[in-house]
mmCIF file of N, CA and C and ligand atoms in Angstrom:
data_model
loop_
_atom_site.group_PDB
_atom_site.id
_atom_site.type_symbol
_atom_site.label_atom_id
_atom_site.label_comp_id
_atom_site.label_asym_id
_atom_site.label_seq_id
_atom_site.Cartn_x
_atom_site.Cartn_y
_atom_site.Cartn_z
ATOM 1 N N MET A 24 6.538 -15.350 7.711
ATOM 2 C CA MET A 24 6.009 -13.932 7.869
ATOM 3 C C MET A 24 4.467 -13.788 8.208
ATOM 4 N N ALA A 25 4.748 -13.907 9.811
ATOM 5 C CA ALA A 25 3.227 -13.748 10.226
ATOM 6 C C ALA A 25 2.566 -12.942 10.932
ATOM 7 N N LYS A 26 3.882 -11.854 10.358
ATOM 8 C CA LYS A 26 3.544 -10.346 10.797
ATOM 9 C C LYS A 26 2.364 -10.012 10.624
ATOM 10 N N GLY A 27 1.604 -9.107 11.174
ATOM 11 C CA GLY A 27 0.181 -8.473 10.826
ATOM 12 C C GLY A 27 0.742 -7.083 10.626
ATOM 13 N N TRP A 28 0.777 -6.150 9.819
ATOM 14 C CA TRP A 28 0.710 -4.865 9.115
ATOM 15 C C TRP A 28 -0.023 -3.881 10.180
ATOM 16 N N THR A 29 -0.055 -2.963 10.593
ATOM 17 C CA THR A 29 -0.531 -2.063 11.328
ATOM 18 C C THR A 29 -0.207 -0.716 10.109
ATOM 19 N N PHE A 30 -0.680 0.492 9.918
ATOM 20 C CA PHE A 30 -0.186 1.626 9.381
ATOM 21 C C PHE A 30 0.780 2.002 9.831
ATOM 22 N N GLN A 31 0.844 2.018 11.307
ATOM 23 C CA GLN A 31 2.168 2.977 11.758
ATOM 24 C C GLN A 31 3.136 1.792 11.771
ATOM 25 N N SER A 32 3.363 0.324 11.992
ATOM 26 C CA SER A 32 4.435 -0.245 11.506
ATOM 27 C C SER A 32 4.735 0.088 10.100
ATOM 28 N N LEU A 33 3.839 -0.011 9.078
ATOM 29 C CA LEU A 33 4.417 0.037 7.776
ATOM 30 C C LEU A 33 5.167 1.311 7.375
ATOM 31 N N ILE A 34 4.682 2.562 8.445
ATOM 32 C CA ILE A 34 5.502 3.637 8.152
ATOM 33 C C ILE A 34 6.703 3.751 8.659
ATOM 34 N N ASP A 35 6.844 3.321 9.868
ATOM 35 C CA ASP A 35 8.216 3.019 10.806
ATOM 36 C C ASP A 35 8.920 1.850 10.025
ATOM 37 N N GLU A 36 8.582 0.801 9.415
ATOM 38 C CA GLU A 36 9.437 0.160 8.618
ATOM 39 C C GLU A 36 9.928 0.284 7.565
ATOM 40 N N GLN A 37 9.312 1.713 6.711
ATOM 41 C CA GLN A 37 9.268 2.159 5.498
ATOM 42 C C GLN A 37 9.224 1.618 4.564
ATOM 43 N N MET A 38 7.409 0.813 4.821
ATOM 44 C CA MET A 38 7.326 0.021 3.620
ATOM 45 C C MET A 38 6.003 1.190 2.678
ATOM 46 N N ALA A 39 6.373 0.768 1.427
ATOM 47 C CA ALA A 39 5.391 1.303 0.533
ATOM 48 C C ALA A 39 4.671 0.348 0.011
ATOM 49 N N VAL A 40 3.146 0.989 0.327
ATOM 50 C CA VAL A 40 2.082 0.141 -0.456
ATOM 51 C C VAL A 40 1.652 0.626 -2.083
ATOM 52 N N THR A 41 1.340 -0.305 -2.928
ATOM 53 C CA THR A 41 0.999 0.238 -4.206
ATOM 54 C C THR A 41 -0.270 -0.632 -4.253
ATOM 55 N N ALA A 42 -1.298 0.047 -4.528
ATOM 56 C CA ALA A 42 -2.723 -0.509 -4.971
ATOM 57 C C ALA A 42 -2.365 -0.719 -6.407
ATOM 58 N N HIS A 43 -2.654 -1.949 -6.780
ATOM 59 C CA HIS A 43 -3.285 -1.839 -8.729
ATOM 60 C C HIS A 43 -4.815 -2.379 -8.810
ATOM 61 N N CYS A 44 -5.337 -1.994 -9.767
ATOM 62 C CA CYS A 44 -6.460 -2.202 -10.223
ATOM 63 C C CYS A 44 -6.297 -3.511 -10.744
ATOM 64 N N GLN A 45 -7.296 -4.840 -10.726
ATOM 65 C CA GLN A 45 -6.987 -5.794 -11.387
ATOM 66 C C GLN A 45 -8.193 -5.743 -12.646
ATOM 67 N N THR A 46 -8.594 -4.565 -12.682
ATOM 68 C CA THR A 46 -9.908 -5.008 -13.919
ATOM 69 C C THR A 46 -9.060 -4.284 -15.242
ATOM 70 N N ALA A 47 -9.409 -5.214 -16.384
ATOM 71 C CA ALA A 47 -8.527 -5.206 -17.453
ATOM 72 C C ALA A 47 -9.267 -4.586 -18.111
ATOM 73 N N PRO A 48 -9.382 -3.297 -19.080
ATOM 74 C CA PRO A 48 -7.371 -3.312 -19.064
ATOM 75 C C PRO A 48 -7.167 -2.095 -18.558
ATOM 76 N N CYS A 49 -7.679 -1.586 -17.254
ATOM 77 C CA CYS A 49 -7.347 -0.474 -16.623
ATOM 78 C C CYS A 49 -5.552 -0.934 -15.918
ATOM 79 N N HIS A 50 -5.928 -1.398 -15.201
ATOM 80 C CA HIS A 50 -4.792 -1.521 -14.285
ATOM 81 C C HIS A 50 -4.055 -0.510 -13.917
ATOM 82 N N HIS A 51 -4.857 0.307 -13.407
ATOM 83 C CA HIS A 51 -3.973 1.411 -12.436
ATOM 84 C C HIS A 51 -3.310 1.510 -11.778
ATOM 85 N N ARG A 52 -1.868 1.851 -11.185
ATOM 86 C CA ARG A 52 -1.335 1.548 -10.093
ATOM 87 C C ARG A 52 -0.999 3.091 -9.156
ATOM 88 N N GLN A 53 -1.436 2.770 -8.000
ATOM 89 C CA GLN A 53 -1.072 4.161 -7.173
ATOM 90 C C GLN A 53 -0.499 3.552 -5.848
ATOM 91 N N VAL A 54 0.314 4.457 -5.446
ATOM 92 C CA VAL A 54 1.010 4.621 -4.155
ATOM 93 C C VAL A 54 0.257 4.953 -3.099
ATOM 94 N N LEU A 55 -0.427 4.145 -2.356
ATOM 95 C CA LEU A 55 -0.619 4.661 -1.229
ATOM 96 C C LEU A 55 -0.153 5.543 -0.144
ATOM 97 N N ASP A 56 -1.213 6.777 0.253
ATOM 98 C CA ASP A 56 -0.472 7.569 1.231
ATOM 99 C C ASP A 56 -0.775 6.972 2.957
ATOM 100 N N LEU A 57 0.491 6.572 3.307
ATOM 101 C CA LEU A 57 0.135 5.714 4.583
ATOM 102 C C LEU A 57 -0.155 6.640 5.679
ATOM 103 N N VAL A 58 0.130 7.798 5.511
ATOM 104 C CA VAL A 58 0.520 8.569 6.695
ATOM 105 C C VAL A 58 -1.279 9.265 6.737
ATOM 106 N N LYS A 59 -1.703 9.486 5.462
ATOM 107 C CA LYS A 59 -3.440 9.768 5.400
ATOM 108 C C LYS A 59 -4.297 8.625 5.992
ATOM 109 N N LEU A 60 -3.684 7.600 5.568
ATOM 110 C CA LEU A 60 -4.456 6.619 5.632
ATOM 111 C C LEU A 60 -4.576 6.209 7.766
ATOM 112 N N ARG A 61 -3.475 6.056 8.016
ATOM 113 C CA ARG A 61 -3.094 6.228 9.718
ATOM 114 C C ARG A 61 -4.054 7.191 10.321
ATOM 115 N N ASP A 62 -3.854 8.357 9.814
ATOM 116 C CA ASP A 62 -5.017 9.527 10.278
ATOM 117 C C ASP A 62 -6.469 9.690 10.375
ATOM 118 N N ARG A 63 -7.044 8.579 8.801
ATOM 119 C CA ARG A 63 -7.880 8.137 8.628
ATOM 120 C C ARG A 63 -8.331 7.182 9.718
ATOM 121 N N PHE A 64 -7.281 5.658 9.658
ATOM 122 C CA PHE A 64 -8.230 4.651 10.406
ATOM 123 C C PHE A 64 -7.381 4.429 11.727
ATOM 124 N N GLY A 65 -6.361 5.497 12.004
ATOM 125 C CA GLY A 65 -5.922 5.032 13.163
ATOM 126 C C GLY A 65 -4.286 4.231 13.442
ATOM 127 N N PRO A 66 -3.706 4.131 13.999
ATOM 128 C CA PRO A 66 -2.437 3.659 14.045
ATOM 129 C C PRO A 66 -2.314 2.465 13.887
ATOM 130 N N ASP A 67 -3.055 1.858 14.741
ATOM 131 C CA ASP A 67 -3.383 0.384 15.340
ATOM 132 C C ASP A 67 -3.968 -0.353 14.322
ATOM 133 N N ALA A 68 -4.625 -0.040 13.246
ATOM 134 C CA ALA A 68 -5.895 -0.425 12.515
ATOM 135 C C ALA A 68 -4.722 -1.280 11.541
ATOM 136 N N PRO A 69 -5.385 -2.302 11.442
ATOM 137 C CA PRO A 69 -4.845 -3.419 10.549
ATOM 138 C C PRO A 69 -4.714 -3.036 9.322
ATOM 139 N N ALA A 70 -3.335 -3.651 8.737
ATOM 140 C CA ALA A 70 -3.241 -2.648 7.545
ATOM 141 C C ALA A 70 -2.477 -3.758 6.191
ATOM 142 N N MET A 71 -3.146 -4.992 6.757
ATOM 143 C CA MET A 71 -2.976 -6.190 5.642
ATOM 144 C C MET A 71 -3.651 -6.351 4.602
ATOM 145 N N GLU A 72 -3.363 -6.679 3.317
ATOM 146 C CA GLU A 72 -4.348 -6.559 2.272
ATOM 147 C C GLU A 72 -5.886 -6.876 2.480
ATOM 148 N N TRP A 73 -5.888 -8.350 3.501
ATOM 149 C CA TRP A 73 -7.371 -8.987 3.654
ATOM 150 C C TRP A 73 -8.268 -7.737 4.759
ATOM 151 N N ASP A 74 -7.245 -7.357 5.252
ATOM 152 C CA ASP A 74 -8.174 -5.756 6.049
ATOM 153 C C ASP A 74 -9.150 -5.082 5.477
ATOM 154 N N PHE A 75 -7.863 -4.412 4.415
ATOM 155 C CA PHE A 75 -8.702 -2.942 3.758
ATOM 156 C C PHE A 75 -8.505 -3.255 2.642
ATOM 157 N N LYS A 76 -8.453 -4.064 2.102
ATOM 158 C CA LYS A 76 -8.551 -3.894 0.403
ATOM 159 C C LYS A 76 -10.255 -3.762 0.404
ATOM 160 N N SER A 77 -11.038 -4.440 0.738
ATOM 161 C CA SER A 77 -12.351 -4.013 0.505
ATOM 162 C C SER A 77 -12.829 -2.842 0.278
ATOM 163 N N LYS A 78 -12.216 -1.966 1.173
ATOM 164 C CA LYS A 78 -12.484 -0.665 1.083
ATOM 165 C C LYS A 78 -11.863 0.398 0.240
ATOM 166 N N LEU A 79 -11.038 -0.521 -0.757
ATOM 167 C CA LEU A 79 -10.157 0.431 -1.733
ATOM 168 C C LEU A 79 -11.081 0.234 -2.919
ATOM 169 N N LYS A 80 -10.843 1.498 -3.644
ATOM 170 C CA LYS A 80 -11.716 1.736 -4.866
ATOM 171 C C LYS A 80 -10.623 2.181 -5.963
ATOM 172 N N CYS A 81 -10.809 1.466 -7.090
ATOM 173 C CA CYS A 81 -9.611 2.535 -8.365
ATOM 174 C C CYS A 81 -10.300 3.580 -8.617
ATOM 175 N N SER A 82 -9.020 4.600 -8.434
ATOM 176 C CA SER A 82 -9.023 5.874 -8.353
ATOM 177 C C SER A 82 -9.772 6.307 -10.377
ATOM 178 N N ARG A 83 -9.544 5.291 -10.968
ATOM 179 C CA ARG A 83 -9.742 5.709 -12.427
ATOM 180 C C ARG A 83 -10.668 5.172 -13.087
ATOM 181 N N CYS A 84 -11.162 3.470 -12.611
ATOM 182 C CA CYS A 84 -12.364 2.929 -13.035
ATOM 183 C C CYS A 84 -13.277 2.572 -12.130
ATOM 184 N N GLY A 85 -13.177 2.941 -10.719
ATOM 185 C CA GLY A 85 -13.901 2.424 -10.105
ATOM 186 C C GLY A 85 -14.079 1.528 -9.397
ATOM 187 N N GLY A 86 -13.499 0.548 -9.879
ATOM 188 C CA GLY A 86 -13.624 -0.935 -9.796
ATOM 189 C C GLY A 86 -13.111 -0.883 -8.622
ATOM 190 N N ASN A 87 -13.524 -2.230 -7.977
ATOM 191 C CA ASN A 87 -13.166 -2.652 -6.463
ATOM 192 C C ASN A 87 -12.562 -3.770 -6.549
ATOM 193 N N LYS A 88 -11.997 -4.120 -7.864
ATOM 194 C CA LYS A 88 -11.136 -5.243 -7.309
ATOM 195 C C LYS A 88 -9.377 -4.927 -7.614
ATOM 196 N N VAL A 89 -9.015 -4.594 -6.217
ATOM 197 C CA VAL A 89 -7.536 -3.756 -6.223
ATOM 198 C C VAL A 89 -6.978 -4.780 -5.049
ATOM 199 N N GLY A 90 -5.953 -4.888 -5.705
ATOM 200 C CA GLY A 90 -4.498 -5.865 -4.961
ATOM 201 C C GLY A 90 -3.814 -4.709 -4.161
ATOM 202 N N LEU A 91 -3.074 -5.287 -3.420
ATOM 203 C CA LEU A 91 -1.904 -4.170 -2.903
ATOM 204 C C LEU A 91 -0.668 -4.903 -2.998
ATOM 205 N N ILE A 92 0.250 -4.389 -3.175
ATOM 206 C CA ILE A 92 1.660 -4.736 -2.932
ATOM 207 C C ILE A 92 2.407 -4.186 -2.206
ATOM 208 N N TYR A 93 3.186 -4.772 -1.268
ATOM 209 C CA TYR A 93 3.890 -4.021 0.113
ATOM 210 C C TYR A 93 5.683 -4.080 -0.310
ATOM 211 N N THR A 94 6.191 -3.082 -0.300
ATOM 212 C CA THR A 94 7.629 -3.361 -0.843
ATOM 213 C C THR A 94 8.313 -2.222 0.483
ATOM 214 N N PRO A 95 9.320 -2.646 0.689
ATOM 215 C CA PRO A 95 10.353 -1.728 1.503
ATOM 216 C C PRO A 95 10.584 -0.340 0.482
ATOM 217 N N ASP A 96 10.515 0.290 1.353
ATOM 218 C CA ASP A 96 10.391 1.836 0.769
ATOM 219 C C ASP A 96 12.059 2.195 0.733
ATOM 220 N N THR A 97 13.084 1.347 -0.051
ATOM 221 C CA THR A 97 14.673 1.916 0.095
ATOM 222 C C THR A 97 14.834 2.867 -0.585
ATOM 223 N N SER A 98 15.446 3.790 -0.263
ATOM 224 C CA SER A 98 16.295 4.799 -1.101
ATOM 225 C C SER A 98 17.745 4.407 -1.748
ATOM 226 N N PRO A 99 17.983 4.687 -2.556
ATOM 227 C CA PRO A 99 19.489 3.973 -2.728
ATOM 228 C C PRO A 99 20.322 5.241 -2.116
ATOM 229 N N THR A 100 21.209 4.935 -1.720
ATOM 230 C CA THR A 100 21.980 5.975 -1.176
ATOM 231 C C THR A 100 23.733 5.469 -1.100
ATOM 232 N N GLY A 101 24.035 6.362 -2.116
ATOM 233 C CA GLY A 101 25.687 6.217 -3.004
ATOM 234 C C GLY A 101 25.858 5.768 -3.705
ATOM 235 N N TYR A 102 25.366 4.522 -4.150
ATOM 236 C CA TYR A 102 25.492 3.897 -5.064
ATOM 237 C C TYR A 102 24.725 4.201 -6.629
ATOM 238 N N GLY A 103 23.739 5.327 -6.231
ATOM 239 C CA GLY A 103 23.278 5.450 -7.842
ATOM 240 C C GLY A 103 22.553 4.676 -8.735
ATOM 241 N N LYS A 104 21.757 3.774 -7.495
ATOM 242 C CA LYS A 104 20.960 2.743 -8.821
ATOM 243 C C LYS A 104 20.214 3.427 -8.872
ATOM 244 N N ALA A 105 19.856 2.899 -10.635
ATOM 245 C CA ALA A 105 19.207 3.509 -11.140
ATOM 246 C C ALA A 105 17.428 2.471 -10.891
ATOM 247 N N LYS A 106 16.210 3.245 -10.505
ATOM 248 C CA LYS A 106 15.075 2.372 -10.950
ATOM 249 C C LYS A 106 14.713 1.892 -12.049
ATOM 250 N N GLY A 107 14.456 0.433 -12.275
ATOM 251 C CA GLY A 107 13.905 0.052 -13.101
ATOM 252 C C GLY A 107 12.398 0.381 -13.362
ATOM 253 N N GLY A 108 11.946 -0.165 -14.437
ATOM 254 C CA GLY A 108 10.604 0.241 -14.596
ATOM 255 C C GLY A 108 9.758 1.404 -14.707
HETATM 256 ZN ZN1 ZN B 224 -9.019 0.472 -12.427
#
């Protein structure tokens, strides 16, 4: 997977990006608003973790050790899968 994400491609591919604070004991998690980020940085702005995580700050503790998790934003249809966790 050598693909470089942009904010627009994340939205197009229905990816969800979750920021998680790595500062103990905070470990705050926040799903990023990709539409808002795209409007701020532009649709072609690189959205890989190393590109913009330095711009992120934990909204709870203010720490700048923030990691990003990229997951397909799949909404279950038909099977009624319960979301774990
Ligand atoms: Zn935090």
